[in-house]
Every structure is written in structure tokens, then in C-alpha cells.
Short mmCIF file of C-alpha atoms in Angstrom, two decimals:
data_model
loop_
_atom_site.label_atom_id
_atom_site.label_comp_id
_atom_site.label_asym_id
_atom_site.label_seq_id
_atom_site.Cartn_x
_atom_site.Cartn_y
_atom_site.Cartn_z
CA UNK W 1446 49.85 -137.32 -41.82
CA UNK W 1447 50.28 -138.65 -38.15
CA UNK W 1448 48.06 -135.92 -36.68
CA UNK W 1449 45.30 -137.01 -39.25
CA UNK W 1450 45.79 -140.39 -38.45
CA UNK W 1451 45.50 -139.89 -34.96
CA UNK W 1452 42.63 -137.78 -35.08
CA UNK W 1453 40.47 -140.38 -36.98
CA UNK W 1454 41.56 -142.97 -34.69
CA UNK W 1455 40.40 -141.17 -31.88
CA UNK W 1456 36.45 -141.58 -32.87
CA UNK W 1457 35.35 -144.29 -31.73
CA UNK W 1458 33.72 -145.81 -34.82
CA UNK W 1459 37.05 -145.56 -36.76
CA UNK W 1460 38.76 -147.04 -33.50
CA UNK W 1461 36.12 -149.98 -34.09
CA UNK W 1462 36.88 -150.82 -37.55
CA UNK W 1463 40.15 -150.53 -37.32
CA UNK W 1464 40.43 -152.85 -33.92
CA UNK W 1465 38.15 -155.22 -36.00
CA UNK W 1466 40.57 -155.97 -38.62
CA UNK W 1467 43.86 -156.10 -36.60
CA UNK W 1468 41.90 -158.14 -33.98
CA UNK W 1469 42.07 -161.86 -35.00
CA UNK W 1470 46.02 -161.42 -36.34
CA UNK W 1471 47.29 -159.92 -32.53
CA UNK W 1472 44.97 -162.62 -30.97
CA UNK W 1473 46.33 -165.90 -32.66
CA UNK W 1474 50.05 -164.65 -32.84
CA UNK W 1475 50.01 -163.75 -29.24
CA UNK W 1476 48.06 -167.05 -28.58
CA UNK W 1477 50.79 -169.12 -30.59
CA UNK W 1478 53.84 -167.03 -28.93
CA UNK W 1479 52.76 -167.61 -25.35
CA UNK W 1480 51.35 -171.47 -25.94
CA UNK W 1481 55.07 -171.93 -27.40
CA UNK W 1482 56.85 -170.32 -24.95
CA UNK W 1483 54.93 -172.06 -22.03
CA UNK W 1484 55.91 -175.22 -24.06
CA UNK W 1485 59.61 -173.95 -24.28
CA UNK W 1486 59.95 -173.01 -20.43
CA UNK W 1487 57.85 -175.80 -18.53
CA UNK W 1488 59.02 -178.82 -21.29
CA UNK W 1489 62.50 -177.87 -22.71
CA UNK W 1490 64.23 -175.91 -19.96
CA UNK W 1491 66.27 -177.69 -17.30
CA UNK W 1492 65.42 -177.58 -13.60
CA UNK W 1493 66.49 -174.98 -11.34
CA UNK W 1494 69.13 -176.11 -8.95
CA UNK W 1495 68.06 -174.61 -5.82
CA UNK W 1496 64.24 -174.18 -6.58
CA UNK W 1497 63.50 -177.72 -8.36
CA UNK W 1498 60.71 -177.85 -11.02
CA UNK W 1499 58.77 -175.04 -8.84
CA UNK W 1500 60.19 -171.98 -10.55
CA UNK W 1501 58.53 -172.78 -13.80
CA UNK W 1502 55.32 -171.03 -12.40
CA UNK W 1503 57.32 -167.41 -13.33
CA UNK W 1504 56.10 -167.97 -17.14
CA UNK W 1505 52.79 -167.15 -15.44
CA UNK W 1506 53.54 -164.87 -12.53
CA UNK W 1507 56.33 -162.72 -14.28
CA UNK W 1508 54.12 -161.58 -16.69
CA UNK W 1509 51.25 -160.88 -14.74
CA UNK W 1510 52.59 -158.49 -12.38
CA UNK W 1511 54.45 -156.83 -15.64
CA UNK W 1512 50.95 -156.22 -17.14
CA UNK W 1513 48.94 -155.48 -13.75
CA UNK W 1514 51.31 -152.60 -13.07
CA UNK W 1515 51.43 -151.57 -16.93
CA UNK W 1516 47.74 -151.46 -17.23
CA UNK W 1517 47.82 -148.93 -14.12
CA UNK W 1518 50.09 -146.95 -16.44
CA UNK W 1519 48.17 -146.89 -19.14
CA UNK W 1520 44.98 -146.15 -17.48
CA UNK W 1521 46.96 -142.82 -16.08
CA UNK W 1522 48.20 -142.22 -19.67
CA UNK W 1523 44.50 -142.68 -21.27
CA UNK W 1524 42.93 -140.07 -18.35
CA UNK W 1525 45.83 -137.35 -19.24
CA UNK W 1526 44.71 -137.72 -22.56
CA UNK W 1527 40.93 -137.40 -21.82
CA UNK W 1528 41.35 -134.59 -18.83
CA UNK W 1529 43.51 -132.47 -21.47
CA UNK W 1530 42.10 -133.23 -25.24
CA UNK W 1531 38.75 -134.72 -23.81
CA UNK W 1532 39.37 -137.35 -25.93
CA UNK W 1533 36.13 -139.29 -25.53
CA UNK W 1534 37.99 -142.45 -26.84
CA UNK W 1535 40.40 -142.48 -23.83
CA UNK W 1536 38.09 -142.60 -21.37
CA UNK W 1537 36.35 -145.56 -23.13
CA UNK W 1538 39.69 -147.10 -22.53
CA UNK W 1539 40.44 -146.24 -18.97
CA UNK W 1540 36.90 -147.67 -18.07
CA UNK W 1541 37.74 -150.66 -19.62
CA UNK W 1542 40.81 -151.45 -18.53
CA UNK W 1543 40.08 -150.85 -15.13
CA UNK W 1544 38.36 -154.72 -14.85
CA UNK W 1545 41.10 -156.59 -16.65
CA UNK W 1546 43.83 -155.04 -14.62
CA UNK W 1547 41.62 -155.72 -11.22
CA UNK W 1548 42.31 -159.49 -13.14
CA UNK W 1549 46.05 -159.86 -13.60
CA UNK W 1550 46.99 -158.51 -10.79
CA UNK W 1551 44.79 -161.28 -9.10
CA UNK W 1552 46.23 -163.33 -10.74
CA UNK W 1553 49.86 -162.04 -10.05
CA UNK W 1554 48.58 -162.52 -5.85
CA UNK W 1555 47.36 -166.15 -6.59
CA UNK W 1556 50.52 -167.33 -8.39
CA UNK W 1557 52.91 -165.51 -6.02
CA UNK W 1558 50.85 -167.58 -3.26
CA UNK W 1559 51.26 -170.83 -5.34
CA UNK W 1560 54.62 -170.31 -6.05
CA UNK W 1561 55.33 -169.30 -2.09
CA UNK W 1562 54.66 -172.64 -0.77
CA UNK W 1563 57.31 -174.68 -1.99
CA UNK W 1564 60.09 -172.32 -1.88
CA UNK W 1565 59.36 -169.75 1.03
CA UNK W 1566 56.73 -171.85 3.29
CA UNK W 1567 54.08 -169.90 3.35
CA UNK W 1568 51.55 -168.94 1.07
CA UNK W 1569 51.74 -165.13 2.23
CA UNK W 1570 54.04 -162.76 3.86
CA UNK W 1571 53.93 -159.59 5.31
CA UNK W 1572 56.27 -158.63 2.83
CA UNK W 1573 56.51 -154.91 1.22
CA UNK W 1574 55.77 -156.17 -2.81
CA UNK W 1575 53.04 -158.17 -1.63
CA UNK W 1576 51.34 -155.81 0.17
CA UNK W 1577 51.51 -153.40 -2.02
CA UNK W 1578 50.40 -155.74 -4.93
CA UNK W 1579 47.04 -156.57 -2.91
CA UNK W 1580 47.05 -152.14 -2.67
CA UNK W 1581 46.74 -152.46 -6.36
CA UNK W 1582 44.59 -155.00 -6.63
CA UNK W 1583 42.25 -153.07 -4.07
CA UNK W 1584 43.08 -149.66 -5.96
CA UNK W 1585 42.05 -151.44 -9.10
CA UNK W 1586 38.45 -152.45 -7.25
CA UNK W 1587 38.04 -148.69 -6.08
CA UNK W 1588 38.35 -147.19 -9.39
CA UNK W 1589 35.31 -149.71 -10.56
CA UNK W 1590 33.31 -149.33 -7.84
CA UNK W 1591 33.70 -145.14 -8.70
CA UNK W 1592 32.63 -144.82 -11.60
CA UNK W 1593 29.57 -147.64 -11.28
CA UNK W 1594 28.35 -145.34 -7.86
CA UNK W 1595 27.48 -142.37 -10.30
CA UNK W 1596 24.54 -142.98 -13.62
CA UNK W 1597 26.06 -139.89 -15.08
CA UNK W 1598 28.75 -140.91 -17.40
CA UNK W 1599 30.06 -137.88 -17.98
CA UNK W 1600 30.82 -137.36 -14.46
CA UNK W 1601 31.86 -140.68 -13.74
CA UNK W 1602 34.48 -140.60 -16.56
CA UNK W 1603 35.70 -137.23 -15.50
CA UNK W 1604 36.12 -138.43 -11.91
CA UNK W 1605 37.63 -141.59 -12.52
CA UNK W 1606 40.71 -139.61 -15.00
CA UNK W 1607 41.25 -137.78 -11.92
CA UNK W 1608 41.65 -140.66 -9.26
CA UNK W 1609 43.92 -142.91 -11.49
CA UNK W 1610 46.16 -139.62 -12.15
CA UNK W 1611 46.19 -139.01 -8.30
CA UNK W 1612 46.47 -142.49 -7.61
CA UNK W 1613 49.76 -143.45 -9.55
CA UNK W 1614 51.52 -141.79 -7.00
CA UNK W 1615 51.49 -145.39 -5.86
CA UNK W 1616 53.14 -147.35 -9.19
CA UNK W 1617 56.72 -146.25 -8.40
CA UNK W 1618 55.95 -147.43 -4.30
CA UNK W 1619 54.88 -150.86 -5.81
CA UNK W 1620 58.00 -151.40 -8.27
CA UNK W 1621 60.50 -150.13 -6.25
CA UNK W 1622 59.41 -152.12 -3.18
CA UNK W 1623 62.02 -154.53 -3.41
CA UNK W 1624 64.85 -152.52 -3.56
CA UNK W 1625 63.76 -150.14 -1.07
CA UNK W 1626 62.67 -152.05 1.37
CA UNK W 1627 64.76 -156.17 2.39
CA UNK W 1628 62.13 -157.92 1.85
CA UNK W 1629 61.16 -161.90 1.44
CA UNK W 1630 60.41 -161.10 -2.31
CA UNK W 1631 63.77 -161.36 -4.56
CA UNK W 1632 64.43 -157.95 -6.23
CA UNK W 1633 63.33 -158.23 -9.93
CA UNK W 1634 65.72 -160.40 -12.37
CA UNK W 1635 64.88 -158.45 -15.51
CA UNK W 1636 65.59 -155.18 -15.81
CA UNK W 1637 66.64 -152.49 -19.12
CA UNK W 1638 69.90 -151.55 -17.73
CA UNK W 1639 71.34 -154.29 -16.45
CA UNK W 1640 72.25 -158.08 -17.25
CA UNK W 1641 69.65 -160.30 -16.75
CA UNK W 1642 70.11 -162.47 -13.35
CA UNK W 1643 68.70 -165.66 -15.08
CA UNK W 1644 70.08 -167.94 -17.16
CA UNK W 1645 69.54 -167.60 -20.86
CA UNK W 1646 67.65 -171.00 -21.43
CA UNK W 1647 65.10 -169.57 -19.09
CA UNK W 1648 65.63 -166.02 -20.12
CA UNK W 1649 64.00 -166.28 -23.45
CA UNK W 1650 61.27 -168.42 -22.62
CA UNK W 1651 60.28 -165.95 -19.72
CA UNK W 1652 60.35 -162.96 -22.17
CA UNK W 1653 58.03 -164.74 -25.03
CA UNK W 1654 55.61 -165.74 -22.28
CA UNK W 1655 55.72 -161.67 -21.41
CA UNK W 1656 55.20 -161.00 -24.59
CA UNK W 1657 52.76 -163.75 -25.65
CA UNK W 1658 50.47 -162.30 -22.12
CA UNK W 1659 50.44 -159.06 -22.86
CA UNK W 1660 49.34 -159.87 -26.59
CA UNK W 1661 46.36 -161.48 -25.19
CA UNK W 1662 45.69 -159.10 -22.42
CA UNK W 1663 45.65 -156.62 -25.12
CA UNK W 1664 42.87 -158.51 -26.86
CA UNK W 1665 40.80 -158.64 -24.16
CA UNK W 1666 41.57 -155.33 -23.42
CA UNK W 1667 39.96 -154.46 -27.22
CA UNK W 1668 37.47 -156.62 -26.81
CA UNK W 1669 36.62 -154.88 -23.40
CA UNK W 1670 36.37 -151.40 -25.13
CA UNK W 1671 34.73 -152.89 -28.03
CA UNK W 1672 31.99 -152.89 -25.09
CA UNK W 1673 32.03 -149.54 -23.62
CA UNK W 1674 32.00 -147.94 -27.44
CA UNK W 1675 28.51 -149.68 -28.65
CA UNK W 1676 26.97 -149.20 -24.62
CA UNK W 1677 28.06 -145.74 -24.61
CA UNK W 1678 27.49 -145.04 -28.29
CA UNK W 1679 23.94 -147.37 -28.82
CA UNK W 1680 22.05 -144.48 -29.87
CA UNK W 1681 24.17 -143.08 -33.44
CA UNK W 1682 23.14 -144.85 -36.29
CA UNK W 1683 26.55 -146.69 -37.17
CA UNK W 1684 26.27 -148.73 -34.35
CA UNK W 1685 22.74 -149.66 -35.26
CA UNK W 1686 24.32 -150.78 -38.78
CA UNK W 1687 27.47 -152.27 -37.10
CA UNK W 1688 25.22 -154.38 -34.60
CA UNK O 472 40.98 -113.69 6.94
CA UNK O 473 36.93 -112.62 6.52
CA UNK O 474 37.01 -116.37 5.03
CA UNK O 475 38.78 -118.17 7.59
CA UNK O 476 36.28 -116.36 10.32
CA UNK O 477 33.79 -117.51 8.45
CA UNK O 478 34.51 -121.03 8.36
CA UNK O 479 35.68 -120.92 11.49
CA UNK O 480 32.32 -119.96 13.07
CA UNK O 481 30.59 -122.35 10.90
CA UNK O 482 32.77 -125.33 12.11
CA UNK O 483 33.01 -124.29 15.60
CA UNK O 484 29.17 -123.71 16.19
CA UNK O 485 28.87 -127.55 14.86
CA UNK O 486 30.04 -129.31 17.87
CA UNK O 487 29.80 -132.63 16.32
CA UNK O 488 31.88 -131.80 13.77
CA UNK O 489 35.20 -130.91 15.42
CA UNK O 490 34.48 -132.19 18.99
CA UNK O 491 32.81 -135.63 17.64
CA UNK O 492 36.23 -136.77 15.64
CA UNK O 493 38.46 -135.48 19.06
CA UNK O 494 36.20 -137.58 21.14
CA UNK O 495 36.38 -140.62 19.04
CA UNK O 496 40.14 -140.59 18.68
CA UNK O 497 40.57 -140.79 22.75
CA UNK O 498 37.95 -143.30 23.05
CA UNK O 499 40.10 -145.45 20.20
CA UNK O 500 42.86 -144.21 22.35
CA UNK O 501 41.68 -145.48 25.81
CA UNK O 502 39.89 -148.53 24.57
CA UNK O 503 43.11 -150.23 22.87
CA UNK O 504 44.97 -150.80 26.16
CA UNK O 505 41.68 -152.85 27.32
CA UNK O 506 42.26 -155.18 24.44
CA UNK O 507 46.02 -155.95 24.91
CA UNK O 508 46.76 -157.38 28.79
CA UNK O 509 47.22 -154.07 30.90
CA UNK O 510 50.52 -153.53 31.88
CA UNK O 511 52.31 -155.68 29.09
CA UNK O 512 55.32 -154.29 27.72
CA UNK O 513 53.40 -155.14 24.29
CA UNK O 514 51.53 -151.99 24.95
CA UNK O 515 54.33 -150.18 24.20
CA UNK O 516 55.37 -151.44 21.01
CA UNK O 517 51.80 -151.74 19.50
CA UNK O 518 51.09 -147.67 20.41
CA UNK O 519 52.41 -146.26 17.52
CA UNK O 520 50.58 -148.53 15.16
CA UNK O 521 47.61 -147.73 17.19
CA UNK O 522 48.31 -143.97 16.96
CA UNK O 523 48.66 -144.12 13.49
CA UNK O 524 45.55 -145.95 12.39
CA UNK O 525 43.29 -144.47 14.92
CA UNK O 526 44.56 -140.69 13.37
CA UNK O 527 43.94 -142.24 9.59
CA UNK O 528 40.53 -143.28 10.79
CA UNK O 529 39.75 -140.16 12.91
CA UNK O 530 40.51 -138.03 10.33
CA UNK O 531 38.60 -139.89 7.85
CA UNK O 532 35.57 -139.69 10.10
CA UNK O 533 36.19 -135.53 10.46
CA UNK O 534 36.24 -135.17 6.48
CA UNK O 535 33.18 -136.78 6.31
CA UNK O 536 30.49 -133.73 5.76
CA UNK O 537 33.37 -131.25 4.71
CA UNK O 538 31.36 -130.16 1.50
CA UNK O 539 28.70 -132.23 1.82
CA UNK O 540 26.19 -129.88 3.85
CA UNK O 541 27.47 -126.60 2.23
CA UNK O 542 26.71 -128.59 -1.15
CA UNK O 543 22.97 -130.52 -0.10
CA UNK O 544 21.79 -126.18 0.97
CA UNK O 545 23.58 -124.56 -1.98
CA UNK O 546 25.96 -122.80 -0.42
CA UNK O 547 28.91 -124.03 -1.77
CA UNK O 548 27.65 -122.77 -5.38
CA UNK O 549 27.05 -119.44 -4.45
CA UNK O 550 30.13 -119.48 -2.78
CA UNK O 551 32.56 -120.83 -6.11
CA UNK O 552 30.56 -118.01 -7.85
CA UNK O 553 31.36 -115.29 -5.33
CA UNK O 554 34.87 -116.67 -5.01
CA UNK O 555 37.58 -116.29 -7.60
CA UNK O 556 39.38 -119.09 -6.99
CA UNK O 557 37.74 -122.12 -5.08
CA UNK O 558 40.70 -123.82 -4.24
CA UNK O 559 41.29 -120.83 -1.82
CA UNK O 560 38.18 -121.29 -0.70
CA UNK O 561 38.60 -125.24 -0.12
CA UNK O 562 42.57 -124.65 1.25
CA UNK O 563 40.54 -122.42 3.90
CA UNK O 564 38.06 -125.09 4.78
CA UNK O 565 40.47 -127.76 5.45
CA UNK O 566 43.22 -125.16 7.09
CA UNK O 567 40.29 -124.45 9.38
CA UNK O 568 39.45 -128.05 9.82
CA UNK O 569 43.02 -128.91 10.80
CA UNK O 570 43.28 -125.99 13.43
CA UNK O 571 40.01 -127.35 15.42
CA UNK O 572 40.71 -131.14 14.90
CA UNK O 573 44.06 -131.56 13.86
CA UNK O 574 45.96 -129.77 16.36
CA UNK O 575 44.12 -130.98 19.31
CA UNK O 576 44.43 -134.30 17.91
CA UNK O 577 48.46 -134.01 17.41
CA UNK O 578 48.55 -132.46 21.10
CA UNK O 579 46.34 -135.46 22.97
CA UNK O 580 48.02 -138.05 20.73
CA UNK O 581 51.41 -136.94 22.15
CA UNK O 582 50.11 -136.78 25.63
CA UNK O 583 49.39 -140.45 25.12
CA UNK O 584 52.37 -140.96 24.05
CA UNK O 585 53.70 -139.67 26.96
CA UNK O 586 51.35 -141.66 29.04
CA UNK O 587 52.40 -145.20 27.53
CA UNK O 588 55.45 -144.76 26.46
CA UNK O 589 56.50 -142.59 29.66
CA UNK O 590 59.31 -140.94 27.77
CA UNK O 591 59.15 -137.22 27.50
CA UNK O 592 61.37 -137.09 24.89
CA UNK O 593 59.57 -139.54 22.71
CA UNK O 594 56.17 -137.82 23.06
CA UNK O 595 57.65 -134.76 22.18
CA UNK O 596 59.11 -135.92 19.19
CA UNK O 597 56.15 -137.57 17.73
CA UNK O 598 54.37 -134.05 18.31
CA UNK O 599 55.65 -132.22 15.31
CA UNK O 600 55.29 -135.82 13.48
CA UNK O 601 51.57 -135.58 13.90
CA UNK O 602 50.64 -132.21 13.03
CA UNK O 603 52.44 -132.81 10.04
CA UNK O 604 50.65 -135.96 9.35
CA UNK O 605 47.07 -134.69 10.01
CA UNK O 606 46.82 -131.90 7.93
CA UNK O 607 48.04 -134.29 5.03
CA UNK O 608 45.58 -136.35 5.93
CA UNK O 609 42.74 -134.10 5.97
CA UNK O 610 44.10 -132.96 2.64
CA UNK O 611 43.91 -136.50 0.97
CA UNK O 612 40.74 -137.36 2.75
CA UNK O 613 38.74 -134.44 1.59
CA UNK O 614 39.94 -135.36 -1.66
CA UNK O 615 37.76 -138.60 -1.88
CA UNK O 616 35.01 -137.10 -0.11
CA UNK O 617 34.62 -134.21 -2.61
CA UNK O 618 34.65 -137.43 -4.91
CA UNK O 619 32.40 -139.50 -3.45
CA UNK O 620 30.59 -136.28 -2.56
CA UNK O 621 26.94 -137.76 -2.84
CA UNK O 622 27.91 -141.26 -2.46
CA UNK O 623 28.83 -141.68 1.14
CA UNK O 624 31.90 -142.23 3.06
CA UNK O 625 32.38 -145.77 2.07
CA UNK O 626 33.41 -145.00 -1.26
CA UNK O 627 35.90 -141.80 -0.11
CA UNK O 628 37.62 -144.18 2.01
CA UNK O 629 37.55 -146.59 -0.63
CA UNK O 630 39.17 -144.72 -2.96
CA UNK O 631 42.18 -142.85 -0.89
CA UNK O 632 42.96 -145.28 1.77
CA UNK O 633 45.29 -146.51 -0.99
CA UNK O 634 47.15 -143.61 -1.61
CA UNK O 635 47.93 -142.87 1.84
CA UNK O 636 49.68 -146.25 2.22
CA UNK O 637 53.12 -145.14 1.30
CA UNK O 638 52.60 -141.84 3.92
CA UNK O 639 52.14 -145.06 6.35
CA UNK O 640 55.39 -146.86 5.49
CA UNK O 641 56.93 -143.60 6.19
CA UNK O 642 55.30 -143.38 9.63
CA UNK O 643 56.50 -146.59 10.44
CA UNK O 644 60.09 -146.15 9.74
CA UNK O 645 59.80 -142.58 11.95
CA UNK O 646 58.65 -145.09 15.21
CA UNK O 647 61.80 -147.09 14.37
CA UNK O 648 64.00 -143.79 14.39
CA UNK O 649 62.62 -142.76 17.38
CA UNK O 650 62.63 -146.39 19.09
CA UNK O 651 66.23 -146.20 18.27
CA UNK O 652 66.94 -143.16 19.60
CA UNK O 653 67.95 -142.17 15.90
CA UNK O 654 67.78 -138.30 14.31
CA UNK O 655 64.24 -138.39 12.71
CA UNK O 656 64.93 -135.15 11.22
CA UNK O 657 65.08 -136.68 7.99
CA UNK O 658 61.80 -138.04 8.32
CA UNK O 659 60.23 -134.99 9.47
CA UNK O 660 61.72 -132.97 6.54
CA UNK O 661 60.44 -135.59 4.31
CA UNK O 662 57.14 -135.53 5.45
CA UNK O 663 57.01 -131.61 5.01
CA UNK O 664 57.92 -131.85 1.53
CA UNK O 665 54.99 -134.30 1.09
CA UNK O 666 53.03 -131.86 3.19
CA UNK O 667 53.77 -128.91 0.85
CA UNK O 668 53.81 -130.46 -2.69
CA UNK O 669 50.22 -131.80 -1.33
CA UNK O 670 49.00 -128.52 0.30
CA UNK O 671 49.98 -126.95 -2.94
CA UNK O 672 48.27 -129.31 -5.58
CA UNK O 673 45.15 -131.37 -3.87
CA UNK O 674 43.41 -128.00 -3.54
CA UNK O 675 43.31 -127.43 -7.16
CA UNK O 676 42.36 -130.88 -7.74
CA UNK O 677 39.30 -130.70 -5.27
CA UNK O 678 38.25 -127.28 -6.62
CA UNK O 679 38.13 -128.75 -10.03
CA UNK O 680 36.29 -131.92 -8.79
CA UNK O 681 33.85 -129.73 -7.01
CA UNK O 682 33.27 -127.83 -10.55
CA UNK O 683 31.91 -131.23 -11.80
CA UNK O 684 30.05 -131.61 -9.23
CA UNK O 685 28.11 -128.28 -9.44
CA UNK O 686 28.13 -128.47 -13.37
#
């Protein structure tokens, strides 16, 4: 039953349809659970004592460094699955992911700067996380610019698998950074096995916005490898009908 | 052994090849005290940086052609036909590499360090640090180029300066140790695991990269 279903969701028509009609539902409540928790955290939540009204900028940055490093993650999950099953789907996915985590974790860079001024002075540091955030950021720009230097896709896909497998050597280097490393950047306040350092009002906000960003990163993530299927697919005849 | 001659003799009769990256790396070497006032103290403190960039770009320079001109006349196919396994064939090609460039590399790098930092002891210790630290960069290196075979340099270095940032953090903490006058054992241990976990796998990966390639 699970096998089957996996195995039809791996062609990439059925992947289509199926995207299609779970689509608009993951888009709006993602949309509404973010919007709300933005209006929670930057509205309803008292200030910080030591950091003032700054802080509230974590209901951005928080959750994209969470998805800029998870994206990495799922791009090395997507290339096992291609290099072993050749699982044409998967490398759809890593190809299309590769833009929208280049994205976030731009993102993650310009908030951190935004959110450095006020509380640490400067707008950048030398600092281990940081670094190593811009690494990904640059790692992310890499794996695009490798698979657009080759016109063979088959190549390029294969190639690509193998770089983001080698290349999350460097995922553990970026999260642990803090810890291993005293650094300007706090260690993080959320983590599964122990209590959260934050206090609840802020707590809950912070985890709907994480949850509200990575709904809508996964839409665009869809609507990304909506893309690759019908440029890499254009000559069967369902995407002639589908189009 | 018949391989290693082989490769040998084809590297060694190329003089750019091995001699070109040796020559770069003491030009790096001699032209960095010209840009910091001579006879600062600073020079001392900025040499290991220096040492460690100019052997990541050095040995990103030497990888450059590694299967490139084997590939552009053919040989390289013939040879993953004749060959069982080609990741023997590429461990060979970049043990040879790191015997003609590396070492000499590892042994003028420490006389350097001898030179600025004019502490025996120091340049001694950063010896076994560097041989270590070439060949793993050669490995990684070759990786992106047999990547980026067709493509140019650019792109190799592109694509695995990033994942020998963390090697770099390492190397960093090692010039602390040894500032300190601290056992860097550790660190050197360390760095041999890396060295043999990555001596072990990145040859399979290229071989299997270079399969693409030829497909």
C-alpha cells in the first residue's frame, strides 16, 4: 500500500496532480499561521528587557536560518534518493531547491545584519555562525552555477547529487558553530532536548512564525519543481494536455 | 608500482606541472613580507594565515590539469577500461601528485617557517602539519576538478573551497597550539583521521564522477 503509493508519487506527472490539489490549502494555512503569528509576536508580546523592541526581528531571522540549513538537508536527502533509486523525481527536487535555499539563507545574513546593529554594534562580525552562514549561502550559489555550466541534464543532475552529498559535510560545522566555538552569536534558544531559553509569550509566537515560513517556503519550493517537471518533461504528451 | 612509474614519468617530464605550483607557492611566500612593513613583529603572526592560504591556493593551481589532458587525448578512457578499478588508478595519480608537489611544498613551507618565525621547534612542528594537509588537499581539489572537468578551474574552486573551510578552522586552532607552546598532537591525530577517512572515500567518488564523464 505505501510502496505503491510511493512509487506513483515518484513520476512526475502523478507528483503534479497531486501537488496541484494540496497546493492552495498548504499555501493559505501557512500564509494565515505566519501573518498571525507575526501579528502575535511584533503586536501582543511585551518588550524584551535587555534588547528593547529590537528582538522582534527573530520571527523573521529564526526561521530563516531553520529552513536555509533544512533545505541543505533535504537537497542531500533528495540526491541519496536519486544516486541510489535514480529516482528522476528527486533530482527535479534537488535542482529546485537549490535557488530558494541560495534565498533564505540570504535572507537569514540580511536580518542577522539588521538585527546586529542595535544590539551588538555592528552589522557584521567575524564571528564562527556567520561565517559559516555566508559558506552556505556561497555553497548554495556553487551548486547552481554546477549544474547551469553543463547542457546535459543528465550529467548535470548526476553531478550535482554528488556535490550536495559531499558537501553536507559542512551542515553539522554550521549548526554546531556556536557551541563549539565562543562566539558573538548566542548559542541557539530552541532546541528538542532541552527547555526552551525564552519566555513562553515569545516562545509560541516564534514557533508559529517557524512553522508558518516553512509552509510557504514549501510552496514555493512546489511551485519551483512544478518548473523543472514541465521544462524537463515538455516533450510527453501529458504535459502538452496539462499546459 | 608499474602505475605509479608511469605517472610518475608522465608528471615529472611536465615541468610546469609540478615545478610551476612549487614556484608559485615561494613567490606567494616571498612576496607577502613586501606587503606587510619588513621587520614588523606583525610578520610573525600573519605567517601562518599566509601559509595556509597560499598552500589552499597552490594546491588548487597543481590540480588544475590532473585529468584534464589524459581526458582531452583519450587516455584516461583507455586507461578505466584497462584498469579494474579506477579509483586505484586516480589514488595513484594524486599519491604521485603529492610526492612531487606536496612534499616539497610541506618541506619549503617549514623552512619559511623557520625563516620568519626563527624557531626551530615551531618549523618543525608545522612540518608533519603540512604534509598532512596537502595531500588532503589535493584529494578534495581533484575532486572538483574531475567535476568541473571541462568547465575550467573557476567552477572546481567554486565548488570545494567550501568544504575545505572546516579543515581551515582546524589549521587555525593548530597555530594557536603551537603559538602556545601547547601539545598539538591532538590536532595532528585529528587531521590524520580526516586524512584517511578522505584518502579512503574521495577516490571512489572521483572514479565514479569520471565514469559520467566518459559515459
Amino acid at each position: 500500500m505505501i510502496k505503491k503509493f510511493i512509487h506513483q508519487f515518484a513520476s512526475p506527472k502523478t507528483y503534479l496532480f497531486q501537488v496541484d490539489r494540496a497546493y492552495p490549502y498548504i499555501f493559505y494555512a501557512s500564509l494565515f499561521v505566519y501573518i498571525g503569528s507575526l501579528f502575535w509576536g511584533l503586536f501582543l508580546t511585551s518588550e524584551d528587557f535587555v534588547q528593547g523592541n529590537s528582538y522582534r526581528i527573530i520571527y523573521l531571522h529564526v526561521p530563516a536560518s531553520f529552513i536555509s540549513q533544512s533545505l541543505y538537508l533535504a537537497m542531500a536527502f533528495a540526491s541519496a534518493i536519486f544516486l541510489i533509486w535514480k529516482v528522476k523525481l528527486s533530482a527535479y527536487l534537488v535542482k529546485s531547491i537549490a535557488p530558494i535555499g541560495a534565498v533564505t539563507t540570504f535572507i537569514a545574513l540580511v536580518s542577522g545584519s539588521i538585527w546586529g546593529i542595535p544590539t551588538w554594534g555592528t552589522w557584521w562580525a567575524w564571528d564562527a555562525r556567520i561565517i559559516s552562514t555566508l559558506i552556505l549561502f556561497i555553497m548554495y550559489l556553487g551548486l547552481i552555477s554546477l549544474h547551469d555550466s553543463f547542457t546535459d541534464y543528465e550529467k548535470a543532475d548526476k553531478f550535482l547529487a554528488i556535490l550536495v552529498i559531499v558537501g553536507s559535510v559542512n551542515i553539522p560545522i554550521i549548526k554546531m558553530s556556536v557551541e563549539w566555538w565562543s562566539t558573538l552569536h548566542q548559542t541557539a534558544s530552541i532546541t528538542v532536548t532541552e527547555k526552551p531559553a525564552i519566555d513562553a509569550s515569545m516562545l509560541y509566537p516564534l514557533f508559529g512564525s517557524i512553522i508558518g515560513f516553512s509552509g510557504i517556503v514549501f510552496c514555493l519550493v512546489i511551485l519551483s519543481s512544478k518548473l523543472q517537471i514541465l521544462l524537463r518533461e515538455k516533450n510527453k504528451s501529458w504535459v502538452k494536455d496539462y499546459v | 608500482m608499474k602505475l605509479i612509474n608511469f605517472e610518475f614519468l608522465k608528471l615529472r617530464k611536465k615541468s610546469r606541472g609540478w615545478l610551476g605550483p612549487i614556484l608559485v607557492f615561494i613567490l606567494i611566500m616571498t612576496a607577502f613580507p613586501l606587503t606587510v612593513e619588513i621587520l614588523n613583529k606583525n610578520l610573525e603572526q600573519a605567517f601562518f594565515s599566509i601559509l595556509w592560504i597560499a598552500t589552499l591556493l597552490v594546491m588548487m593551481l597543481a590540480t588544475e590539469d590532473i585529468f584534464l589532458e589524459d581526458y582531452n587525448d583519450g587516455s584516461l578512457e583507455q586507461m578505466a577500461i584497462k584498469y579494474d578499478s579506477l579509483s586505484g588508478l586516480v589514488a595513484t595519480k594524486i599519491f604521485v601528485y603529492w610526492v612531487l608537489i606536496g612534499i616539497p611544498i610541506s618541506l619549503i613551507g617549514a623552512l619559511y617557517g623557520f625563516g620568519i618565525t626563527r624557531s626551530s621547534e615551531s618549523a618543525l612542528q608545522i612540518l608533519p602539519i603540512l604534509l598532512i594537509t596537502t595531500y588532503i588537499f589535493l584529494n578534495v581539489f581533484s575532486f572538483g576538478n574531475a567535476l568541473s572537468l571541462t568547465k575550467g578551474s573557476i567552477l572546481g574552486t567554486l565548488i570545494t573551497m567550501p568544504l575545505v573551510l572546516p579543515l581551515l578552522v582546524v589549521l587555525g586552532k593548530v597555530v594557536i597550539a603551537i603559538n602556545l607552546g601547547i601539545s598539538f598532537l591532538g590536532f595532528l591525530f585529528l587531521l590524520l583521521g580526516i586524512l584517511s577517512i578522505i584518502i579512503l572515500i574521495l577516490p571512489m567518488i572521483i572514479s565514479f564522477v569520471i565514469k559520467a564523464h566518459l559515459e
